[in-house]
PDB file of C-alpha atoms and ligand atoms in Angstrom:
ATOM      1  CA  UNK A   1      -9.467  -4.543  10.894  1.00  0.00           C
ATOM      2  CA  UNK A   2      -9.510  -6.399   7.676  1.00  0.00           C
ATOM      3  CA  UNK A   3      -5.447  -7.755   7.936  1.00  0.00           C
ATOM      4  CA  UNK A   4      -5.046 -11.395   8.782  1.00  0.00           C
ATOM      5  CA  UNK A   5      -1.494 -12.839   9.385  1.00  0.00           C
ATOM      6  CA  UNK A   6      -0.476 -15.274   6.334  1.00  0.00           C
ATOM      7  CA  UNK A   7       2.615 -16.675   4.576  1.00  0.00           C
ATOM      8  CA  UNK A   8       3.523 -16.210   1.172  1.00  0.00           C
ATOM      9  CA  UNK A   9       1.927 -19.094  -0.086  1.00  0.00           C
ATOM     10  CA  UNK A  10      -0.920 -18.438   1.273  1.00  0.00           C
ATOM     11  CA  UNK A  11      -1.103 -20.585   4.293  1.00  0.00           C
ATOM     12  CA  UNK A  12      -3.101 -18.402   7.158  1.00  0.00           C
ATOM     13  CA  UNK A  13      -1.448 -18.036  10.226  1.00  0.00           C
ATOM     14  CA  UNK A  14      -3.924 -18.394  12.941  1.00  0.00           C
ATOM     15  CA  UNK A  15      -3.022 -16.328  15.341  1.00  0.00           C
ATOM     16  CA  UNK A  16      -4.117 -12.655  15.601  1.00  0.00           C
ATOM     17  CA  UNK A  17      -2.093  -9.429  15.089  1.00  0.00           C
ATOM     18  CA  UNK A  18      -1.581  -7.968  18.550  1.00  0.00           C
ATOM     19  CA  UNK A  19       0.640  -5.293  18.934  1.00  0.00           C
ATOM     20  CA  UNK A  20       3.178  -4.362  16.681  1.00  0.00           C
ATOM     21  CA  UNK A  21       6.303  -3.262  18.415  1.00  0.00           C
ATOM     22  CA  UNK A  22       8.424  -0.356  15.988  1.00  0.00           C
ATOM     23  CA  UNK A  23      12.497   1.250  16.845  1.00  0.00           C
ATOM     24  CA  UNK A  24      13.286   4.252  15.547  1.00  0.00           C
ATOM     25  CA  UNK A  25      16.649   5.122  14.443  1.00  0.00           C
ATOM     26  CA  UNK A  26      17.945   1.496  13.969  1.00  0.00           C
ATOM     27  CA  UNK A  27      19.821   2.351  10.609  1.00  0.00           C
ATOM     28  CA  UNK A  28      23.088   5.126  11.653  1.00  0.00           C
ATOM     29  CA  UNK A  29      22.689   6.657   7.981  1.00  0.00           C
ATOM     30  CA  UNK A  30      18.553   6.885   8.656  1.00  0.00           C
ATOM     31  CA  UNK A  31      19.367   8.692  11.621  1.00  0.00           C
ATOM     32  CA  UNK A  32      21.620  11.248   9.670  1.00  0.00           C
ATOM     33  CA  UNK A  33      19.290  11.957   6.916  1.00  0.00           C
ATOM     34  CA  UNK A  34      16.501  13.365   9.878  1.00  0.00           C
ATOM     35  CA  UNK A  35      19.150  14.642  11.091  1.00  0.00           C
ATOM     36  CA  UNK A  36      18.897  12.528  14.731  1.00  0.00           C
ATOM     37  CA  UNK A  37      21.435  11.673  16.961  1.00  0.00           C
ATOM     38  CA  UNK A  38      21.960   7.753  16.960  1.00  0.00           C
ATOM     39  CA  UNK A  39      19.719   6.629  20.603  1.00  0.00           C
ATOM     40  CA  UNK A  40      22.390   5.344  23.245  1.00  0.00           C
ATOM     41  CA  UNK A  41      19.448   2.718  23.522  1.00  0.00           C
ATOM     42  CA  UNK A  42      16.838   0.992  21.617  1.00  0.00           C
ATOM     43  CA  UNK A  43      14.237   3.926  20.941  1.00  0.00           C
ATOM     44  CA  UNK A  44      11.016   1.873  20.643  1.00  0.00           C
ATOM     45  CA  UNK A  45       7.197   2.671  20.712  1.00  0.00           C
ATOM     46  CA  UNK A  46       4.410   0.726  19.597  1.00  0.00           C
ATOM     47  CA  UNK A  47       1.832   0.920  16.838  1.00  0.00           C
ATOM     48  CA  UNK A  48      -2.401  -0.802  17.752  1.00  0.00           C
ATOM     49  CA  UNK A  49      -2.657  -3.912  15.677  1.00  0.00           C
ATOM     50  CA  UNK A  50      -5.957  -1.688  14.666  1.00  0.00           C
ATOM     51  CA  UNK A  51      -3.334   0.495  12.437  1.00  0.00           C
ATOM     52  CA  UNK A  52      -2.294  -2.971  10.350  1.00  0.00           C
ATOM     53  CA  UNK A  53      -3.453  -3.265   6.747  1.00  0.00           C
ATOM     54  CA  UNK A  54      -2.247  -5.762   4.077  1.00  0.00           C
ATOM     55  CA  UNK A  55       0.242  -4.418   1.373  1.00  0.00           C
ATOM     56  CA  UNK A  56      -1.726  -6.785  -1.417  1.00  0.00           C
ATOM     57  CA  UNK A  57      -4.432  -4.616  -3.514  1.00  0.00           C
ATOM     58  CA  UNK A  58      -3.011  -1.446  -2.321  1.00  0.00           C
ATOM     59  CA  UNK A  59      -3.355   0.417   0.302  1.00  0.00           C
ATOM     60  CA  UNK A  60      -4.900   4.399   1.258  1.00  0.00           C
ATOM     61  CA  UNK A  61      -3.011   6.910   2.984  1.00  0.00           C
ATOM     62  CA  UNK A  62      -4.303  10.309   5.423  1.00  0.00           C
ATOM     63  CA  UNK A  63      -5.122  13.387   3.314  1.00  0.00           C
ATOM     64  CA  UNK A  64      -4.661  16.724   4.589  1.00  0.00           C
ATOM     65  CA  UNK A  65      -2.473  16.017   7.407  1.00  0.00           C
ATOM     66  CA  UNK A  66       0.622  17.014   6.094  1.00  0.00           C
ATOM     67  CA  UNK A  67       3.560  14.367   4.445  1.00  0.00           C
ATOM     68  CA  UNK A  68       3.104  11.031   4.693  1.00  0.00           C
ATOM     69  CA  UNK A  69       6.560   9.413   4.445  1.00  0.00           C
ATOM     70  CA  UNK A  70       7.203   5.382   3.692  1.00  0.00           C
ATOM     71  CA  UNK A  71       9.945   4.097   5.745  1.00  0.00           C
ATOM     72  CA  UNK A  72      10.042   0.249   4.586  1.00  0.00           C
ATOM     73  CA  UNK A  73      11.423  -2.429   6.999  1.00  0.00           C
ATOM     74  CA  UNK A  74      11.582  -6.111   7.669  1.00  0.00           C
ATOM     75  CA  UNK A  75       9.325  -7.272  10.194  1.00  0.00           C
ATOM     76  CA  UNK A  76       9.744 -10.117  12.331  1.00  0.00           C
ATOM     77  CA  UNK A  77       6.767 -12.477  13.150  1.00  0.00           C
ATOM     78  CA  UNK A  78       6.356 -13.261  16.947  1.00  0.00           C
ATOM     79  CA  UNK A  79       5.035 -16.925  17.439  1.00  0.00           C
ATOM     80  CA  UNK A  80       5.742 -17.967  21.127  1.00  0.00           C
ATOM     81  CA  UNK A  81       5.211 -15.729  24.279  1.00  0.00           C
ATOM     82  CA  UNK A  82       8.638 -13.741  24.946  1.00  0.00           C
ATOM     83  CA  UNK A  83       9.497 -12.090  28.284  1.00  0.00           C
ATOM     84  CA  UNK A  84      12.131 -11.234  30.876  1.00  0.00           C
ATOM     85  CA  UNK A  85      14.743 -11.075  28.241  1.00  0.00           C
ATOM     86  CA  UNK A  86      15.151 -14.449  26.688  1.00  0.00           C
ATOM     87  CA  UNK A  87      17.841 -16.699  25.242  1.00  0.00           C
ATOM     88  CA  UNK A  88      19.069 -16.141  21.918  1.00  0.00           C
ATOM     89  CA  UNK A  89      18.247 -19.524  21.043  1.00  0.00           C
ATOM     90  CA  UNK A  90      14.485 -19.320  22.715  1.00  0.00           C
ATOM     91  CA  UNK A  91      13.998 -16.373  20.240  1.00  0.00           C
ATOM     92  CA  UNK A  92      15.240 -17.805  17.467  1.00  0.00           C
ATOM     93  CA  UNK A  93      12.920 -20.575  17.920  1.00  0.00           C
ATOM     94  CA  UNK A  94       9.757 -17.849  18.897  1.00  0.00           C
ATOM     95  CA  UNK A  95      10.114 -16.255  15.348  1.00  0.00           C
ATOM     96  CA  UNK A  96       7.677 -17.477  13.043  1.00  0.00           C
ATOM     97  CA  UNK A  97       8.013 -15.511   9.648  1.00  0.00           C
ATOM     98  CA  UNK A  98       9.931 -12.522   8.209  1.00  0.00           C
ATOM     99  CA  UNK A  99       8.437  -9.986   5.427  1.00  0.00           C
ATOM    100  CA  UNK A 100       8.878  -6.915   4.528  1.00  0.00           C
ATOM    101  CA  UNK A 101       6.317  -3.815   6.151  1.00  0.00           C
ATOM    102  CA  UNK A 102       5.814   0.074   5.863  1.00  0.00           C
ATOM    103  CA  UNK A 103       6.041   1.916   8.819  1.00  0.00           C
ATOM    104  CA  UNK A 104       3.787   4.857   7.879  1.00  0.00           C
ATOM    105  CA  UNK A 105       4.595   7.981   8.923  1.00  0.00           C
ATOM    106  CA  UNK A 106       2.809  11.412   8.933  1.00  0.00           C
ATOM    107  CA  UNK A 107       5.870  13.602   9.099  1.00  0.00           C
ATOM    108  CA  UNK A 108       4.836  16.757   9.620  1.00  0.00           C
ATOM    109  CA  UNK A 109       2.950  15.847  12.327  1.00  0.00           C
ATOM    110  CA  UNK A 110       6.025  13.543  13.847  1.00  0.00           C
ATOM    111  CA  UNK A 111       7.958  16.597  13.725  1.00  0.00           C
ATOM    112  CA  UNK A 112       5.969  18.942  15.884  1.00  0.00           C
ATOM    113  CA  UNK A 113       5.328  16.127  18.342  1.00  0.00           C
ATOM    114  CA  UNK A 114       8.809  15.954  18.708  1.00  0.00           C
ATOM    115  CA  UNK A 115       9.848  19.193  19.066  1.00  0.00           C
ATOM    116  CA  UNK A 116       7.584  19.672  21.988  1.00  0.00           C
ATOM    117  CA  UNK A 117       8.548  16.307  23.435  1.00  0.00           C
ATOM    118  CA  UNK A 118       5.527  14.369  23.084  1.00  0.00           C
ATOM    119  CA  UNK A 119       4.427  10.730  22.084  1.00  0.00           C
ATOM    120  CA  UNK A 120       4.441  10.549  18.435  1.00  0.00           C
ATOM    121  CA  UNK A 121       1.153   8.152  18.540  1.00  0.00           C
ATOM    122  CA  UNK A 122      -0.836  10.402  16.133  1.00  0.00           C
ATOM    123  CA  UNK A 123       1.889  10.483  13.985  1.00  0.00           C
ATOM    124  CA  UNK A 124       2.224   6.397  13.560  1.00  0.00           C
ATOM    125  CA  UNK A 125      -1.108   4.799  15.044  1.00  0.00           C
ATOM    126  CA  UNK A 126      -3.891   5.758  12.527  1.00  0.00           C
ATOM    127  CA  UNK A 127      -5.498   3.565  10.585  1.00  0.00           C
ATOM    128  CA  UNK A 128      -3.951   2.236   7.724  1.00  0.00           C
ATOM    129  CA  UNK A 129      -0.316   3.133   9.500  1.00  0.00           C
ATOM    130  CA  UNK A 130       1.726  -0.499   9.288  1.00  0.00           C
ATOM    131  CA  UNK A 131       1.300  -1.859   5.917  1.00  0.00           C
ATOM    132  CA  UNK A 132       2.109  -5.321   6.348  1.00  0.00           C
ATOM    133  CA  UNK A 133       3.275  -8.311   3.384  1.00  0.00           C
ATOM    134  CA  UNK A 134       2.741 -12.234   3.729  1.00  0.00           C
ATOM    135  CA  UNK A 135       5.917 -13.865   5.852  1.00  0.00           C
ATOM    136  CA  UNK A 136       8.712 -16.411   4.546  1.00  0.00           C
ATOM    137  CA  UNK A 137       8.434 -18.761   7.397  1.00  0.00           C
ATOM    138  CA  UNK A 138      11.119 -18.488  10.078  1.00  0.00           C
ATOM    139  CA  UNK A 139      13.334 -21.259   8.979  1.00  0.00           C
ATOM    140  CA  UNK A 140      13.234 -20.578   5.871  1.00  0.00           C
ATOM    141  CA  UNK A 141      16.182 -17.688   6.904  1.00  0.00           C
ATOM    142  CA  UNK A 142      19.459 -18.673   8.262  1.00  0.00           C
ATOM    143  CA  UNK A 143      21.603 -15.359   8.627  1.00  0.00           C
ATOM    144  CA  UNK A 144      19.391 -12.928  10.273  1.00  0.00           C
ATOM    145  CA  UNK A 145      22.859 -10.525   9.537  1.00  0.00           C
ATOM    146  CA  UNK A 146      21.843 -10.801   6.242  1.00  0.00           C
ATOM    147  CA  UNK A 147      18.589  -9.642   5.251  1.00  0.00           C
ATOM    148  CA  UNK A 148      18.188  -7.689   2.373  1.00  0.00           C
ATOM    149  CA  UNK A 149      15.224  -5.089   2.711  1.00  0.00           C
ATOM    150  CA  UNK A 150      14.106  -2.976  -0.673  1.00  0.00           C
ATOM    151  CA  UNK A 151      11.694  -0.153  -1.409  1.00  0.00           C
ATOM    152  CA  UNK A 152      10.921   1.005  -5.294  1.00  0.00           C
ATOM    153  CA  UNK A 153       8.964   3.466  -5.780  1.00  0.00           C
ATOM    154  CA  UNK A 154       7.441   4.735  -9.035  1.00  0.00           C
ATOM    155  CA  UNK A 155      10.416   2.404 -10.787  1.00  0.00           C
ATOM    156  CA  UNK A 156      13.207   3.758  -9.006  1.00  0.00           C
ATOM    157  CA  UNK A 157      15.180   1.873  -5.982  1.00  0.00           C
ATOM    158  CA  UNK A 158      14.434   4.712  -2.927  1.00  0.00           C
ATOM    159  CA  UNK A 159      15.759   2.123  -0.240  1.00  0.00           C
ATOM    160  CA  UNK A 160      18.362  -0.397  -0.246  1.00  0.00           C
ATOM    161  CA  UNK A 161      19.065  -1.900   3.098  1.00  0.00           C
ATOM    162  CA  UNK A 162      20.182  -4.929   4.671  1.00  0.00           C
ATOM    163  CA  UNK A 163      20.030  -6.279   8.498  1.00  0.00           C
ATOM    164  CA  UNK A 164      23.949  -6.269   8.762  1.00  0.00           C
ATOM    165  CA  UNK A 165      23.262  -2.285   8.818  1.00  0.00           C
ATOM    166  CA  UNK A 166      21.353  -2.569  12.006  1.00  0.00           C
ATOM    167  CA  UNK A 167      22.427  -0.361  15.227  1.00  0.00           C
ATOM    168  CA  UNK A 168      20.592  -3.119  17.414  1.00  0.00           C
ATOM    169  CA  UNK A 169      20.544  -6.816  15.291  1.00  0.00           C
ATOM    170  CA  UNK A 170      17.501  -8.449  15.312  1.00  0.00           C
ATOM    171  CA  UNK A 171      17.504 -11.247  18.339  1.00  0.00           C
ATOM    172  CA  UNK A 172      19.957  -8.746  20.485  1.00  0.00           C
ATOM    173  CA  UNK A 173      16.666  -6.108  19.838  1.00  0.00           C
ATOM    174  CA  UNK A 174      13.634  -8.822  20.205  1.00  0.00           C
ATOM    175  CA  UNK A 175      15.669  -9.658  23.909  1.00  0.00           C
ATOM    176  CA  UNK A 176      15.439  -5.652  24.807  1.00  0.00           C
ATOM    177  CA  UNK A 177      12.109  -5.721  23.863  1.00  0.00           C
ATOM    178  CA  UNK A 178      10.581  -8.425  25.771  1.00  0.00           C
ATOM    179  CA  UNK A 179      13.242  -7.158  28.709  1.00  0.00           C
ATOM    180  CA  UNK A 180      10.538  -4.215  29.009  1.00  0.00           C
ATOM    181  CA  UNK A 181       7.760  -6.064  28.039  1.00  0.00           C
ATOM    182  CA  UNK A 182       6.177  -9.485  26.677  1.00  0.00           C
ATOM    183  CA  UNK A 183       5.451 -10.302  23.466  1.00  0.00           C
ATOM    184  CA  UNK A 184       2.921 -12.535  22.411  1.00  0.00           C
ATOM    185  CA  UNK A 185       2.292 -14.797  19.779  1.00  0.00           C
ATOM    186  CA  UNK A 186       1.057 -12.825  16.956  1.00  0.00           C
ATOM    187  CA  UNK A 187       2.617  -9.724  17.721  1.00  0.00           C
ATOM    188  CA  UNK A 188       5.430  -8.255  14.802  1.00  0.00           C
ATOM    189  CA  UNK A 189       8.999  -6.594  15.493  1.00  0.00           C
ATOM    190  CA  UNK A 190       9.446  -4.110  13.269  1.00  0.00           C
ATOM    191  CA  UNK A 191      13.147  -3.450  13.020  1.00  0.00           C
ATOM    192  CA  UNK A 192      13.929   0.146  11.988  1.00  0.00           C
ATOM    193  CA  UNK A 193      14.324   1.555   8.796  1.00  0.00           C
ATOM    194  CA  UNK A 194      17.306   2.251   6.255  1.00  0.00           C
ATOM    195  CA  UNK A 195      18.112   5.509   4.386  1.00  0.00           C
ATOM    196  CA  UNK A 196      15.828   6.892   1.742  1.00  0.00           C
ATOM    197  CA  UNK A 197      12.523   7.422   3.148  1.00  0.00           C
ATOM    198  CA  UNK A 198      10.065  10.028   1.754  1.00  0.00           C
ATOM    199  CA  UNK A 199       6.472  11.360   0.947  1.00  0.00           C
ATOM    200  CA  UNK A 200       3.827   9.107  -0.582  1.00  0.00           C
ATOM    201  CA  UNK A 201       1.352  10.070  -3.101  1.00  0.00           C
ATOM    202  CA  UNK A 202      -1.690   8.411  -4.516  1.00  0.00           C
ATOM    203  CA  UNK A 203      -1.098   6.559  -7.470  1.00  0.00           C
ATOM    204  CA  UNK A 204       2.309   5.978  -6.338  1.00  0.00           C
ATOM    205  CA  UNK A 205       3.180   2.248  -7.594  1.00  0.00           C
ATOM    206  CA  UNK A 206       5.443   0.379  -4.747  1.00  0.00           C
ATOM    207  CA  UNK A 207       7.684  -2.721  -5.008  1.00  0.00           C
ATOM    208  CA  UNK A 208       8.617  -3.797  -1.922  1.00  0.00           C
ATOM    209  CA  UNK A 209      11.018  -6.603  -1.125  1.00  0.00           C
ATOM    210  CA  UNK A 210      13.233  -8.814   0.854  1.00  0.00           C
ATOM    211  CA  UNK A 211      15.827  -9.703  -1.418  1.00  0.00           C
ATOM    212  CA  UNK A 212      15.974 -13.292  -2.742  1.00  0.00           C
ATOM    213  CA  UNK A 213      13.008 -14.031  -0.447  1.00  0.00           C
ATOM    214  CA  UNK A 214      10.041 -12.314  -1.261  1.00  0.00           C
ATOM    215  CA  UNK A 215       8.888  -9.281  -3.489  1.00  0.00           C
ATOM    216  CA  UNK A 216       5.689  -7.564  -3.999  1.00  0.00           C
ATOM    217  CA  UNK A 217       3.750  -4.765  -5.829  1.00  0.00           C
ATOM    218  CA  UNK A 218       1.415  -2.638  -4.623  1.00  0.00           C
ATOM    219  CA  UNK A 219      -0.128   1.128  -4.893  1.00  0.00           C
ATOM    220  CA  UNK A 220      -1.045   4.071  -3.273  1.00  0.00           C
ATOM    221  CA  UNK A 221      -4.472   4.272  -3.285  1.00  0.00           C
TER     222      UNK A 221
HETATM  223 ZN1   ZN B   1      10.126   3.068  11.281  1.00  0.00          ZN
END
């Protein structure tokens, strides 16, 4: 695994990526366009740190195993040990950084998993699946209502989100989460994804972005 946790400016961040913990359907209108009822609860699953690559340089995506969709989101940093559902103000204080990610997604794959009722692992775990960006530190955000997460693609705007849109807000969500199980220092949230997704292609040129925070280009390789 060549992806090391680091802020924007460049600062590492010493711990390691452990796990990195994804919801589906988090975004009412992202749920519409896949045509998915809205979960009564959190749907979450998790994707290997092994899947995590960095967004700088580019990044290369499965061939031959049907669409591979982007789905971009903001992912939360994890820098103190959360469990047995924690204090709002204990995981306020646990989040170390915020950037924005791609949730990779082969799916064609996803969809025949689901149909038959099965884990969707294949469809989210392989290598090169979470493309992850350098984090804004935690306090550098104070509304986590308010977190504008964009996706360009090829020059035109495919996702325009923002936290406020959220089925299950960020700390409310990181408290389900470590309700079920702990997270650990270096592990990432990765908090669902707004309307727009779609297939990936090589040479496809990216900007991805939380708004006013931080913004980066990158390419399908
Ligand atoms: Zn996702």
């Amino acid at each position: 695994m060549n992806y090391k946790h680091q802020y924007t400016d460049g600062t590492p961040i010493h711990y390691p990526l452990g796990k990195v913990v994804c919801i589906g359907r988090n975004y009412a209108e992202h749920a519409k366009e896949l045509n998915n009822p809205v979960p009564s609860e959190p749907l979450l699953f998790i994707k290997p740190g092994s899947c995590a690559v960095p967004l700088a340089g580019g990044f290369a995506i499965p061939r031959e195993r049907g669409a591979v969709h982007y789905e971009a989101e903001i992912a939360v940093l994890i820098g103190k040990p959360l469990s047995r559902q924690p204090g709002e103000e204990e995981i306020r204080d646990a989040i170390s950084g915020f950037a924005p990610a791609l949730d990779l997604t082969l799916r064609d794959v996803q969809a025949r998993l689901k149909e038959k009722g099965h884990p969707w692992e294949i469809a989210k775990s392989f290598d090169g699946a979470c493309v992850l960006a350098p984090f804004v530190p935690g306090d550098a955000i104070e509304d986590l209502g308010d977190i504008g997460i964009r996706l360009t693609l090829n020059g035109e705007l495919r996702q325009d989100g923002n936290s406020s849109q959220m089925l299950n807000a960020i700390v409310p969500l990181i408290r389900h989460i470590a309700g079920h199980f702990s997270l650990q220092p270096g592990d990432v949230v990765l908090t669902g994804t707004p309307a727009g997704v779609g297939p990936l292609n090589q040479g496809d040129e990216l900007l991805l972005e939380l708004v006013g925070l931080s913004r980066f280009e990158s390419r399908v390789l």
